[in-house]
Coordinates of N, CA, C and O in Angstrom, one line a residue:
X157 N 4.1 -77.1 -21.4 CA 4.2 -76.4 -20.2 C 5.6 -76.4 -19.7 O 6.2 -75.4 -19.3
X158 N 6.2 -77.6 -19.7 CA 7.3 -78.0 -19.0 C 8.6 -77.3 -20.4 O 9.5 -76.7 -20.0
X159 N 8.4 -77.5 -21.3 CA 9.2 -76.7 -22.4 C 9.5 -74.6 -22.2 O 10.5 -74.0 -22.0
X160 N 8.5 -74.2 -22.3 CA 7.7 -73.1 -22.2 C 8.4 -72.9 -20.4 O 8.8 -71.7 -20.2
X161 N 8.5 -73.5 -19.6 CA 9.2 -72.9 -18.1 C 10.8 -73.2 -18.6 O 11.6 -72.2 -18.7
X162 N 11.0 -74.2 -18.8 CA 12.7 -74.3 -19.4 C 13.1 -73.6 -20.5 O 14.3 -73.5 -20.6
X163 N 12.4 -72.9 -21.4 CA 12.8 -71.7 -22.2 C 12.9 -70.9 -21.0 O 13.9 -70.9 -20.3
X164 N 12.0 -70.3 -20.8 CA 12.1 -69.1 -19.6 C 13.4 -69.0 -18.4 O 13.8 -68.0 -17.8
X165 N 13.7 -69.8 -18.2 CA 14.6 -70.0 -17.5 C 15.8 -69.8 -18.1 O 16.5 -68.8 -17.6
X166 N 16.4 -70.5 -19.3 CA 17.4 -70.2 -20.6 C 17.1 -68.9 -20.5 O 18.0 -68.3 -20.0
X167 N 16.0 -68.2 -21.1 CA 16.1 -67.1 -21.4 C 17.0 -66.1 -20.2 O 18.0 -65.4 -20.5
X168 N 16.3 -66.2 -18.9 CA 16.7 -65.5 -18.3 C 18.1 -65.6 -17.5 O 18.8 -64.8 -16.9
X169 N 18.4 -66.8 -17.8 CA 20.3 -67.3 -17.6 C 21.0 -66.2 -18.7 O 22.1 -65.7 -18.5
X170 N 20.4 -66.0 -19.8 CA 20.9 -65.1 -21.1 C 21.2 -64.1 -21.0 O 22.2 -63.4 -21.3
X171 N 19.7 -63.8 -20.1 CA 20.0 -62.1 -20.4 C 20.6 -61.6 -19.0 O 21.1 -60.4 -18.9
X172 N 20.5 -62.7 -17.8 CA 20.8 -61.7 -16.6 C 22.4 -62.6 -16.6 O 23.4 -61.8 -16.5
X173 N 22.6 -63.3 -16.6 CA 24.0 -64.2 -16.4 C 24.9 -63.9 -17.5 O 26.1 -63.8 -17.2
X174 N 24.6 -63.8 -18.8 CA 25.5 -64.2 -20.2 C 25.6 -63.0 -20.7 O 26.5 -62.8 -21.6
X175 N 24.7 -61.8 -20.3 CA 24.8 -60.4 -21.2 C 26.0 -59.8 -20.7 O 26.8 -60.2 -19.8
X176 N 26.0 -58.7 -21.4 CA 26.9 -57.9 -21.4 C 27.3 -56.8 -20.7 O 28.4 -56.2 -20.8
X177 N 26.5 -56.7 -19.8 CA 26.6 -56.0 -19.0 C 27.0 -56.2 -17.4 O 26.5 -56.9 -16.5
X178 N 28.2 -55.3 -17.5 CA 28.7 -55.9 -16.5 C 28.4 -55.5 -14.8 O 28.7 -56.3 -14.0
X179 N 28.1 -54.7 -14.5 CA 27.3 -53.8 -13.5 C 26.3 -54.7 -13.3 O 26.3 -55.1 -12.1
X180 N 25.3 -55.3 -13.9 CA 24.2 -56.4 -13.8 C 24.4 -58.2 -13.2 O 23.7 -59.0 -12.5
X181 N 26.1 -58.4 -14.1 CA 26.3 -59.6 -13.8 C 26.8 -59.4 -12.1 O 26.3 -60.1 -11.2
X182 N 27.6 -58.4 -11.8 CA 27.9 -58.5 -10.6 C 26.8 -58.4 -9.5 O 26.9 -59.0 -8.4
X183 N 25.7 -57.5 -9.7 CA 24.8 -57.4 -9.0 C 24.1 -59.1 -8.5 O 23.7 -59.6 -7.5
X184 N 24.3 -59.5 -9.8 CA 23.6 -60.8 -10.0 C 24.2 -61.7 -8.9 O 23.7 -62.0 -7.8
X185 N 25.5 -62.2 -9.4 CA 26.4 -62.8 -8.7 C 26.5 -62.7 -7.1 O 26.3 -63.4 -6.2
X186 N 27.1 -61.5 -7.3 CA 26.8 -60.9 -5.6 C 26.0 -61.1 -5.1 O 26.2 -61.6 -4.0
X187 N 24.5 -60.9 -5.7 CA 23.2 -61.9 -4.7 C 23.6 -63.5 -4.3 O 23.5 -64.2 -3.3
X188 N 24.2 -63.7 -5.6 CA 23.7 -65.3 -5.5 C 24.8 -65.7 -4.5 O 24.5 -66.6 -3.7
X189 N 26.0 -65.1 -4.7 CA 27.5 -65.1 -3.4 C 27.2 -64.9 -2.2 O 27.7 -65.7 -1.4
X190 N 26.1 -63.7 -1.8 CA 25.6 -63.6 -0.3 C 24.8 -64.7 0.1 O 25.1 -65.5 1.0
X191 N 23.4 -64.9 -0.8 CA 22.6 -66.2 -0.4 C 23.5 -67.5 -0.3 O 23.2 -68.1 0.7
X192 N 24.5 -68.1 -0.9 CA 25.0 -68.9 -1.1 C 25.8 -69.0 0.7 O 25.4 -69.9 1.4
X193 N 26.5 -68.2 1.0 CA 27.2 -67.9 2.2 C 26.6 -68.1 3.1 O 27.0 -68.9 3.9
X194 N 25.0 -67.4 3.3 CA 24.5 -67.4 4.8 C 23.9 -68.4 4.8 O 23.5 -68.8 5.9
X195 N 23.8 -69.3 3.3 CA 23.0 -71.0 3.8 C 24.0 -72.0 4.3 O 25.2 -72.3 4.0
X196 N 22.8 -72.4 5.4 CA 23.7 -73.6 6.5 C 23.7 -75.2 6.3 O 24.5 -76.2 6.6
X197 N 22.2 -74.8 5.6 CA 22.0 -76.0 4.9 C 21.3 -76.3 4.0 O 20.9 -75.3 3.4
X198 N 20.8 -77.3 3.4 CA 20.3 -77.3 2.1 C 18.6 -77.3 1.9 O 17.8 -77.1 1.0
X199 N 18.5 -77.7 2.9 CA 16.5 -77.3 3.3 C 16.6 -75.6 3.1 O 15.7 -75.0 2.5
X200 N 17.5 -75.2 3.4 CA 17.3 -73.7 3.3 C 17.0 -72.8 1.9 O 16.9 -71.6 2.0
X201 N 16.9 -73.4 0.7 CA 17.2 -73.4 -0.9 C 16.4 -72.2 -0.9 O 16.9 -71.1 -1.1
X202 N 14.7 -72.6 -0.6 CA 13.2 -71.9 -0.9 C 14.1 -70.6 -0.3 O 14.6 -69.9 -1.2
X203 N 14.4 -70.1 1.0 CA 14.4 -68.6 1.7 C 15.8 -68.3 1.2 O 15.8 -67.2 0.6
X204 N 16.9 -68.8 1.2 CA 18.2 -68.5 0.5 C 17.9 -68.3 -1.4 O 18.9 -68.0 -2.0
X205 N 17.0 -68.4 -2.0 CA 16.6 -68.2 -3.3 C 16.0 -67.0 -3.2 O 16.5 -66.2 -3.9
X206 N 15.2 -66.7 -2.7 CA 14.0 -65.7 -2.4 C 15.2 -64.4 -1.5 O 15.1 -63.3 -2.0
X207 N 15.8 -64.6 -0.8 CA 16.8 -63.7 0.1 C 17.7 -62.8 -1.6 O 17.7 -61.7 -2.0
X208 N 18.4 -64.2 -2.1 CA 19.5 -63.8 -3.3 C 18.3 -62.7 -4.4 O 18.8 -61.7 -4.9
X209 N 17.0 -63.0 -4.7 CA 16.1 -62.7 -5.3 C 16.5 -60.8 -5.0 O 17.1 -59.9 -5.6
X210 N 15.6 -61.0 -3.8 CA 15.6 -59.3 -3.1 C 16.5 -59.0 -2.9 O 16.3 -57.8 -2.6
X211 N 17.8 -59.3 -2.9 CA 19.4 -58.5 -2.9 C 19.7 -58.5 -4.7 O 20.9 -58.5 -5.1
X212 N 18.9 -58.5 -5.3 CA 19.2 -58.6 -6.6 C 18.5 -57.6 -7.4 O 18.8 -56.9 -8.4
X213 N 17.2 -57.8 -6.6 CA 16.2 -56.5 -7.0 C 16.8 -55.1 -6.5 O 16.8 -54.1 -7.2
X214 N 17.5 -55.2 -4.9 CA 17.7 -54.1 -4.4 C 18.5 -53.2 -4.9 O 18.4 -52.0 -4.9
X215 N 19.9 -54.3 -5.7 CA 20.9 -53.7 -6.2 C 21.0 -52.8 -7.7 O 21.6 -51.8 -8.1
X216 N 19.6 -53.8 -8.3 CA 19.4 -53.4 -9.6 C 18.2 -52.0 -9.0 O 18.0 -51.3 -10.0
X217 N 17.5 -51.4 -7.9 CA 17.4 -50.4 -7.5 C 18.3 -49.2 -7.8 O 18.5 -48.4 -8.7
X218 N 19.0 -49.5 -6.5 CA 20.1 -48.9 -6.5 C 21.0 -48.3 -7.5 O 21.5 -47.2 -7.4
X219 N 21.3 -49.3 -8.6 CA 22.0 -49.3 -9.8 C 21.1 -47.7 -10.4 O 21.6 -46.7 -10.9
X220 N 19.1 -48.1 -10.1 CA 19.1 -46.8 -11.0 C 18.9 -45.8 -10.4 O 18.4 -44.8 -10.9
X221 N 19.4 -46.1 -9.2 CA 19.3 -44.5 -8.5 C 20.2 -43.6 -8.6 O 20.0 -42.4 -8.7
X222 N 21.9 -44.4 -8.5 CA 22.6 -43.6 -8.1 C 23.6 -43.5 -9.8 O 24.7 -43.3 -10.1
X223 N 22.7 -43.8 -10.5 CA 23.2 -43.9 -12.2 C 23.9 -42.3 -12.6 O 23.5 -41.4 -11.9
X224 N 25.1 -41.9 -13.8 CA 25.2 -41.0 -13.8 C 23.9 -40.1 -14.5 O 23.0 -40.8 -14.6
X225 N 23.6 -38.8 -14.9 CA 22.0 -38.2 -15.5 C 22.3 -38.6 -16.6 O 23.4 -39.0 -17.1
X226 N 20.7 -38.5 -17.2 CA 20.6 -38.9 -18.8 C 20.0 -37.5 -19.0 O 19.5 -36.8 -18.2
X227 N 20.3 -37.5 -20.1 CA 19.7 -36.4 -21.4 C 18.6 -35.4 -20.8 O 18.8 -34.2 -20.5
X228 N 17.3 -36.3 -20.5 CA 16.0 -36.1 -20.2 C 16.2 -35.3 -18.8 O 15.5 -34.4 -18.6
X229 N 16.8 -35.6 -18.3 CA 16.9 -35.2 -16.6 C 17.5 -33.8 -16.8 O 18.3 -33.5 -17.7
X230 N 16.8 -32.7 -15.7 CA 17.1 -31.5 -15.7 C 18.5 -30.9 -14.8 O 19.2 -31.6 -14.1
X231 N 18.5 -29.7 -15.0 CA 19.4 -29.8 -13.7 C 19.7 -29.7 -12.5 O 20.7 -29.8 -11.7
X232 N 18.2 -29.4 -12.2 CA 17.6 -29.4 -10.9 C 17.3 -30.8 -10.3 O 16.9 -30.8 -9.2
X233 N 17.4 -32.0 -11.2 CA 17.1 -33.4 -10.9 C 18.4 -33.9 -9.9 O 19.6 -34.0 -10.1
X234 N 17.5 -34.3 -8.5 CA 18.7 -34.5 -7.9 C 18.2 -35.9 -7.4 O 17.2 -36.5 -7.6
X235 N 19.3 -36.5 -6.5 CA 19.6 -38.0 -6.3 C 17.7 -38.4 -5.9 O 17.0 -39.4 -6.3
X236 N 17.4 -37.3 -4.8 CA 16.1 -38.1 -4.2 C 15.0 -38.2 -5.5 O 14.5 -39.3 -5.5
X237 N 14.7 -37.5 -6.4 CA 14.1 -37.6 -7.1 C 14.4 -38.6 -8.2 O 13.5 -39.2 -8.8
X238 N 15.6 -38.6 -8.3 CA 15.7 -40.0 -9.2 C 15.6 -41.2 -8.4 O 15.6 -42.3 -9.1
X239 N 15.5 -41.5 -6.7 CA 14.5 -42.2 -6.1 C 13.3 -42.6 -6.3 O 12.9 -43.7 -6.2
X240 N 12.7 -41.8 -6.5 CA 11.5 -41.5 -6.5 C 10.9 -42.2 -7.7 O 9.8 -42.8 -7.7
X241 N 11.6 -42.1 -8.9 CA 11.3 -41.8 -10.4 C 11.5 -43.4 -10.4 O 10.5 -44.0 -10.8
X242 N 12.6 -44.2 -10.0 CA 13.3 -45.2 -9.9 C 12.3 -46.0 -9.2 O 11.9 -47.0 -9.7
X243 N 11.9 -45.6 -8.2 CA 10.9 -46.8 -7.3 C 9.7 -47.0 -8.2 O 9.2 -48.1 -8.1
X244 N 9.1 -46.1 -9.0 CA 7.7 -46.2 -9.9 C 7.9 -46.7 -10.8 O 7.0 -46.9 -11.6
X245 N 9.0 -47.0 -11.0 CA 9.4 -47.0 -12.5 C 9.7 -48.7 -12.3 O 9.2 -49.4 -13.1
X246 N 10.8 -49.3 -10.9 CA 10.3 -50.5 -10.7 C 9.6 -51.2 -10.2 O 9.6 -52.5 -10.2
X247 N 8.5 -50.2 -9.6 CA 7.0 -51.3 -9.7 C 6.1 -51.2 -10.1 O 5.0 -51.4 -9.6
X248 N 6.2 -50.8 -11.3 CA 5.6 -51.0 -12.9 C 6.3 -51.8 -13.4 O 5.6 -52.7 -13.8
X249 N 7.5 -52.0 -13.7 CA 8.3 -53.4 -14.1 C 7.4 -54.4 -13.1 O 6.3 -54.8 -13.3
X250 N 8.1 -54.6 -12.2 CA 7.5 -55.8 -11.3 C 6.0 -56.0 -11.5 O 5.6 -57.2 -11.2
X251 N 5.3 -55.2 -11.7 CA 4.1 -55.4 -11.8 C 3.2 -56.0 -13.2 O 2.1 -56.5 -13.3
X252 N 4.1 -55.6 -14.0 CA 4.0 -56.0 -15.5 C 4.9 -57.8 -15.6 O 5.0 -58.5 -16.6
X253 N 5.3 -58.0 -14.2 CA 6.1 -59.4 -15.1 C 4.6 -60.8 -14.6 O 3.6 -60.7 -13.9
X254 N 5.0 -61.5 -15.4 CA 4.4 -62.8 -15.7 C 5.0 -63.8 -14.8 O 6.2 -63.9 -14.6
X255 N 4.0 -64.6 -14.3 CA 4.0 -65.3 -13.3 C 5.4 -66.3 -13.4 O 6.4 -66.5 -12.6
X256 N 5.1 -66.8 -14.8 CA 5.9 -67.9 -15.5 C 7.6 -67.0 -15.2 O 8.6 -67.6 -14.6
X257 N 7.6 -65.7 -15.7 CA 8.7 -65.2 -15.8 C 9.3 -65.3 -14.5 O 10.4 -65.9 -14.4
X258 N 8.5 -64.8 -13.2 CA 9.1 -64.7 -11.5 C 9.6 -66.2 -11.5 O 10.8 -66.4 -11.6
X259 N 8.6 -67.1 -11.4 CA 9.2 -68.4 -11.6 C 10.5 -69.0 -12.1 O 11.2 -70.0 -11.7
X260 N 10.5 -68.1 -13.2 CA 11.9 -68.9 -13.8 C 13.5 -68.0 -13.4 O 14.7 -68.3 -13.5
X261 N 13.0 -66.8 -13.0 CA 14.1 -66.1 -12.5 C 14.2 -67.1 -10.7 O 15.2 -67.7 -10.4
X262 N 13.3 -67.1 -10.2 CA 13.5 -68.3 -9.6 C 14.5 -69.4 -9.3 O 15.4 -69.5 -8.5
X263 N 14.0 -70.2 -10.4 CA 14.5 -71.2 -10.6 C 16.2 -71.0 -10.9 O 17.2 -71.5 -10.4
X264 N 16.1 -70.1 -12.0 CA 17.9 -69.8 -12.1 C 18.5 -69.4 -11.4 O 19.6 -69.5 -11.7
X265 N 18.2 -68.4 -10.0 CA 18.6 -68.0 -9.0 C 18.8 -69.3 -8.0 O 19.6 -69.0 -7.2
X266 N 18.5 -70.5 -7.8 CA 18.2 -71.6 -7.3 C 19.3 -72.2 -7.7 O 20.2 -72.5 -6.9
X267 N 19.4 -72.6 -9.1 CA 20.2 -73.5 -9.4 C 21.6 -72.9 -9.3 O 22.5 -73.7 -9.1
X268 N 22.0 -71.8 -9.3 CA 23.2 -71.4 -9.1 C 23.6 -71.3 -7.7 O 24.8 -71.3 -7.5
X269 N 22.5 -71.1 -6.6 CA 23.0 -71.2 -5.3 C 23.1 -72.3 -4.9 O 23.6 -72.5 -3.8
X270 N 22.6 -73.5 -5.6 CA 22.6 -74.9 -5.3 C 24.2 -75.6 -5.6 O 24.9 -76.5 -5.0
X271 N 24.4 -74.7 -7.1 CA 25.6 -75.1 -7.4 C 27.1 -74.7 -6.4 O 28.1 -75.4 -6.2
X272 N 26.7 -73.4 -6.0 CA 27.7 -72.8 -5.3 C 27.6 -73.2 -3.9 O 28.6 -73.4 -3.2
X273 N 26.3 -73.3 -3.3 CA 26.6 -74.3 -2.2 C 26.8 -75.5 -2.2 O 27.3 -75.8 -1.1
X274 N 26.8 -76.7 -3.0 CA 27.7 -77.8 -3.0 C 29.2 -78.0 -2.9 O 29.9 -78.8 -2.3
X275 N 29.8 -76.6 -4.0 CA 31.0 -76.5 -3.9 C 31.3 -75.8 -2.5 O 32.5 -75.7 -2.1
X276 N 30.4 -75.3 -2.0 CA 31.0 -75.0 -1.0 C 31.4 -75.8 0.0 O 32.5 -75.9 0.5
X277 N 30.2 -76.7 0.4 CA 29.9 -77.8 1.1 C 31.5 -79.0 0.9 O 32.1 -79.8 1.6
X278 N 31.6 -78.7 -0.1 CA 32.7 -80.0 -1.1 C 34.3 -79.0 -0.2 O 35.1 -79.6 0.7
X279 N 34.4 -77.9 -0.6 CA 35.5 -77.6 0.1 C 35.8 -77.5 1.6 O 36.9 -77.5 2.1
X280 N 34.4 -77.5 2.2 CA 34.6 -77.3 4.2 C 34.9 -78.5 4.2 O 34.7 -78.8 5.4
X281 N 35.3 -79.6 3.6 CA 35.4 -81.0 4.3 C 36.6 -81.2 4.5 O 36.9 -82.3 5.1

């Protein structure tokens, strides 16, 4: 069990932290930079984790809204409808993920705001 959540977690440091893509890592970061900032203190982890979470989801929204067109898309496809396409489209993802998975996006969202608020903590002194 305890293996199996620490894969999950690895994994997801891989693909959202270590890939290649760079549009994604910033989205990433940038959550974890905002949550990191507005915590005052360190009881705050659970709602500053969960905060960085939904500025992460919103951004990776966003990312496919305002994307340049693909192939498939007509020319009459305009911004709201790729809203539209985009919101169903991520809560069918969200809806399809695995408990274990939320969890460990979690947890690595956590551990980097924990890291980044210590250093933070370490430099106001």
């Amino acid at each position: 069990m305890l293996e199996t959540i620490v894969n999950d977690v690895v994994n997801i440091f891989e693909g959202v932290f270590l890939s290649g893509d760079v549009v994604a890592l910033l989205i990433a970061f940038g959550s974890v930079i905002v949550a990191t900032l507005m915590m005052q203190r360190s009881t705050q982890i659970g709602s500053m984790t969960l905060l960085g979470l939904v500025l992460f989801v919103i951004g990776g929204y966003l990312r496919g809204v305002f994307r340049g067109p693909v192939p498939e898309e007509t020319a009459a496809s305009t911004t709201a409808n790729r809203a539209v396409n985009q919101l169903e489209y991520s809560w069918l993802e969200f809806m399809d993920l695995q408990a274990g998975t939320l969890l460990a996006y979690f947890i690595a969202f956590m551990v980097l705001i924990l890291i980044l608020f210590g250093l933070k903590s370490m430099l106001a002194r």
